Amino acid sequence: MNTSHWYVTLTSPVGALLLTSDGEALTGLYTEGHRAPPGLDAARSDRGPFREAEAQLLAYFEGETRPFDLPLAPWGTDFQKTVWAALREIPFGERVSYGELARRIGRPSAGRAVGAANGRNPISIVVPCHRVVGSAGALTGYAGGLECKRLLLEHEARFAPDRGGLLVASAG
């Protein structure tokens, strides 16, 4: 089992991004508004483990609409991991409500629990929790701050204008 941890800070259009890794997978991506993850003082700064993540983030901020393809190792409960996996299924530029995301994971009455899991996502942007909005399309909660969420959604709307609206669950 690998017990080493690395971090790097990258500059982005939404501010500094702190990336963490266990050397094999991305374990965190935190925007400036996030709290620093625990254990960072024991981690080593090294760009090496982040070359692919850095390349894919650069492509994303240049308008690349493909999903991120990185090994991820977020720490969380089974329910949180289920929500985070569902977040990865939301295409670039699409927005869904918390209720819709709850329906997608087969827990239609768990909108609040989905919101809480969404807020604990340790790998923002790559696991696109910013694409989840209130039922009427309102920007609600984002660990990196609502301004960062707004910037990410505006960025995606610029490159995928046909998807910038709220997706509403269809009947049936």
Tab-separated table of C-alpha atoms in Angstrom:
chain	number	residue	atom	x	y	z
A	1	MET	CA	0.000	0.000	0.000
A	2	ASN	CA	1.378	3.390	-0.998
A	3	THR	CA	1.488	5.785	1.954
A	4	SER	CA	3.304	8.674	0.236
A	5	HIS	CA	1.385	11.823	-0.590
A	6	TRP	CA	2.128	14.632	-3.002
A	7	TYR	CA	0.632	17.993	-3.831
A	8	VAL	CA	1.026	20.753	-6.361
A	9	THR	CA	-0.605	24.134	-6.844
A	10	LEU	CA	-1.670	25.117	-10.350
A	11	THR	CA	-2.820	28.466	-11.671
A	12	SER	CA	-6.192	28.446	-13.432
A	13	PRO	CA	-8.796	30.918	-14.692
A	14	VAL	CA	-10.767	30.319	-11.464
A	15	GLY	CA	-7.749	30.864	-9.205
A	16	ALA	CA	-5.182	28.584	-7.637
A	17	LEU	CA	-5.969	24.872	-7.660
A	18	LEU	CA	-4.446	22.556	-5.067
A	19	LEU	CA	-4.091	18.980	-6.325
A	20	THR	CA	-3.248	16.039	-4.067
A	21	SER	CA	-2.196	12.517	-4.998
A	22	ASP	CA	-1.162	9.245	-3.426
A	23	GLY	CA	1.301	8.816	-6.309
A	24	GLU	CA	-1.060	6.567	-8.236
A	25	ALA	CA	-4.309	8.524	-8.373
A	26	LEU	CA	-5.674	11.997	-7.837
A	27	THR	CA	-7.036	12.194	-4.294
A	28	GLY	CA	-8.067	15.845	-4.224
A	29	LEU	CA	-8.564	18.983	-6.268
A	30	TYR	CA	-9.367	22.031	-4.189
A	31	THR	CA	-10.157	25.542	-5.393
A	32	GLU	CA	-9.094	28.590	-3.406
A	33	GLY	CA	-12.371	28.661	-1.476
A	34	HIS	CA	-11.931	25.102	-0.163
A	35	ARG	CA	-10.385	24.297	3.187
A	36	ALA	CA	-6.970	22.690	2.846
A	37	PRO	CA	-7.190	18.911	3.100
A	38	PRO	CA	-5.892	17.240	6.264
A	39	GLY	CA	-2.359	15.848	6.176
A	40	LEU	CA	-1.036	18.345	3.655
A	41	ASP	CA	1.827	19.276	5.988
A	42	ALA	CA	3.202	15.725	5.583
A	43	ALA	CA	2.893	15.738	1.773
A	44	ARG	CA	5.687	16.558	-0.652
A	45	SER	CA	5.431	19.156	-3.402
A	46	ASP	CA	6.228	17.540	-6.758
A	47	ARG	CA	4.761	18.134	-10.235
A	48	GLY	CA	5.596	14.585	-11.373
A	49	PRO	CA	2.454	12.778	-10.175
A	50	PHE	CA	0.272	15.523	-11.689
A	51	ARG	CA	1.484	15.794	-15.299
A	52	GLU	CA	-1.585	14.133	-16.826
A	53	ALA	CA	-4.013	15.938	-14.497
A	54	GLU	CA	-2.342	19.247	-15.347
A	55	ALA	CA	-2.573	18.532	-19.096
A	56	GLN	CA	-6.261	17.601	-18.869
A	57	LEU	CA	-7.095	20.639	-16.712
A	58	LEU	CA	-5.326	22.905	-19.218
A	59	ALA	CA	-7.377	21.326	-22.027
A	60	TYR	CA	-10.564	21.785	-19.994
A	61	PHE	CA	-9.865	25.479	-19.437
A	62	GLU	CA	-9.097	25.860	-23.149
A	63	GLY	CA	-12.587	24.528	-23.931
A	64	GLU	CA	-12.037	20.788	-24.330
A	65	THR	CA	-15.400	19.146	-23.712
A	66	ARG	CA	-14.281	15.532	-23.229
A	67	PRO	CA	-14.619	14.010	-19.761
A	68	PHE	CA	-11.525	13.809	-17.607
A	69	ASP	CA	-9.791	10.443	-17.827
A	70	LEU	CA	-7.673	10.209	-14.697
A	71	PRO	CA	-7.243	7.600	-11.981
A	72	LEU	CA	-9.134	8.901	-8.942
A	73	ALA	CA	-9.042	7.806	-5.307
A	74	PRO	CA	-11.423	9.998	-3.311
A	75	TRP	CA	-11.967	9.080	0.312
A	76	GLY	CA	-15.623	8.873	1.315
A	77	THR	CA	-18.550	6.674	2.250
A	78	ASP	CA	-20.127	4.267	-0.216
A	79	PHE	CA	-23.065	6.655	-0.640
A	80	GLN	CA	-20.744	9.601	-1.312
A	81	LYS	CA	-18.799	7.559	-3.863
A	82	THR	CA	-22.074	6.643	-5.585
A	83	VAL	CA	-22.993	10.337	-5.835
A	84	TRP	CA	-19.499	11.254	-7.051
A	85	ALA	CA	-19.647	8.538	-9.722
A	86	ALA	CA	-22.990	9.962	-10.886
A	87	LEU	CA	-21.444	13.439	-11.044
A	88	ARG	CA	-18.862	12.114	-13.495
A	89	GLU	CA	-21.718	11.083	-15.787
A	90	ILE	CA	-22.983	14.673	-16.163
A	91	PRO	CA	-21.673	15.869	-19.534
A	92	PHE	CA	-19.676	19.060	-19.996
A	93	GLY	CA	-22.033	22.034	-20.064
A	94	GLU	CA	-25.047	20.180	-18.666
A	95	ARG	CA	-26.643	21.184	-15.384
A	96	VAL	CA	-28.828	18.974	-13.220
A	97	SER	CA	-30.734	19.570	-10.013
A	98	TYR	CA	-30.009	17.793	-6.739
A	99	GLY	CA	-33.370	16.018	-7.107
A	100	GLU	CA	-32.499	14.832	-10.608
A	101	LEU	CA	-29.142	13.537	-9.404
A	102	ALA	CA	-30.926	11.686	-6.582
A	103	ARG	CA	-33.244	10.097	-9.165
A	104	ARG	CA	-30.249	9.104	-11.300
A	105	ILE	CA	-28.751	7.108	-8.431
A	106	GLY	CA	-32.085	5.441	-7.662
A	107	ARG	CA	-32.757	7.437	-4.480
A	108	PRO	CA	-35.413	9.969	-5.565
A	109	SER	CA	-36.189	11.146	-2.031
A	110	ALA	CA	-32.521	11.676	-1.108
A	111	GLY	CA	-32.038	15.152	-2.578
A	112	ARG	CA	-30.668	16.596	0.663
A	113	ALA	CA	-28.303	13.657	1.206
A	114	VAL	CA	-27.131	14.019	-2.401
A	115	GLY	CA	-26.522	17.714	-1.725
A	116	ALA	CA	-24.452	16.884	1.350
A	117	ALA	CA	-22.400	14.287	-0.551
A	118	ASN	CA	-21.961	16.747	-3.396
A	119	GLY	CA	-20.589	19.294	-0.932
A	120	ARG	CA	-18.015	16.789	0.379
A	121	ASN	CA	-16.612	16.004	-3.074
A	122	PRO	CA	-12.817	16.189	-2.659
A	123	ILE	CA	-12.022	16.303	-6.383
A	124	SER	CA	-13.813	19.368	-7.713
A	125	ILE	CA	-13.878	20.200	-11.439
A	126	VAL	CA	-12.758	16.654	-12.408
A	127	VAL	CA	-15.743	15.289	-10.470
A	128	PRO	CA	-18.009	18.118	-11.639
A	129	CYS	CA	-20.098	18.971	-8.586
A	130	HIS	CA	-20.368	22.521	-9.958
A	131	ARG	CA	-22.869	21.192	-12.530
A	132	VAL	CA	-25.478	20.553	-9.821
A	133	VAL	CA	-27.841	23.456	-9.209
A	134	GLY	CA	-31.041	24.184	-7.323
A	135	SER	CA	-34.369	22.929	-8.690
A	136	ALA	CA	-35.109	26.228	-10.436
A	137	GLY	CA	-31.570	26.472	-11.807
A	138	ALA	CA	-30.318	28.702	-8.985
A	139	LEU	CA	-26.681	28.503	-7.972
A	140	THR	CA	-26.588	26.913	-4.568
A	141	GLY	CA	-23.732	25.746	-2.384
A	142	TYR	CA	-20.239	25.116	-3.663
A	143	ALA	CA	-17.276	24.309	-1.442
A	144	GLY	CA	-15.098	26.567	-3.587
A	145	GLY	CA	-17.570	29.444	-3.338
A	146	LEU	CA	-20.476	30.499	-5.527
A	147	GLU	CA	-18.303	32.852	-7.602
A	148	CYS	CA	-16.060	29.939	-8.587
A	149	LYS	CA	-19.140	27.821	-9.421
A	150	ARG	CA	-20.533	30.645	-11.561
A	151	LEU	CA	-17.217	31.000	-13.413
A	152	LEU	CA	-17.031	27.260	-14.119
A	153	LEU	CA	-20.627	27.152	-15.398
A	154	GLU	CA	-20.086	30.240	-17.572
A	155	HIS	CA	-16.881	28.699	-18.945
A	156	GLU	CA	-18.722	25.517	-19.899
A	157	ALA	CA	-21.663	27.440	-21.373
A	158	ARG	CA	-19.215	29.312	-23.638
A	159	PHE	CA	-17.945	26.064	-25.146
A	160	ALA	CA	-21.194	24.073	-25.023
A	161	PRO	CA	-23.911	26.721	-25.467
A	162	ASP	CA	-26.532	24.134	-26.406
A	163	ARG	CA	-26.207	22.566	-22.936
A	164	GLY	CA	-26.110	25.542	-20.596
A	165	GLY	CA	-29.631	25.146	-19.220
A	166	LEU	CA	-31.050	23.069	-16.433
A	167	LEU	CA	-31.895	19.523	-17.397
A	168	VAL	CA	-35.293	18.573	-16.103
A	169	ALA	CA	-36.158	14.942	-15.462
A	170	SER	CA	-38.591	13.550	-17.956
A	171	ALA	CA	-41.767	11.864	-16.781
A	172	GLY	CA	-41.763	8.099	-16.679
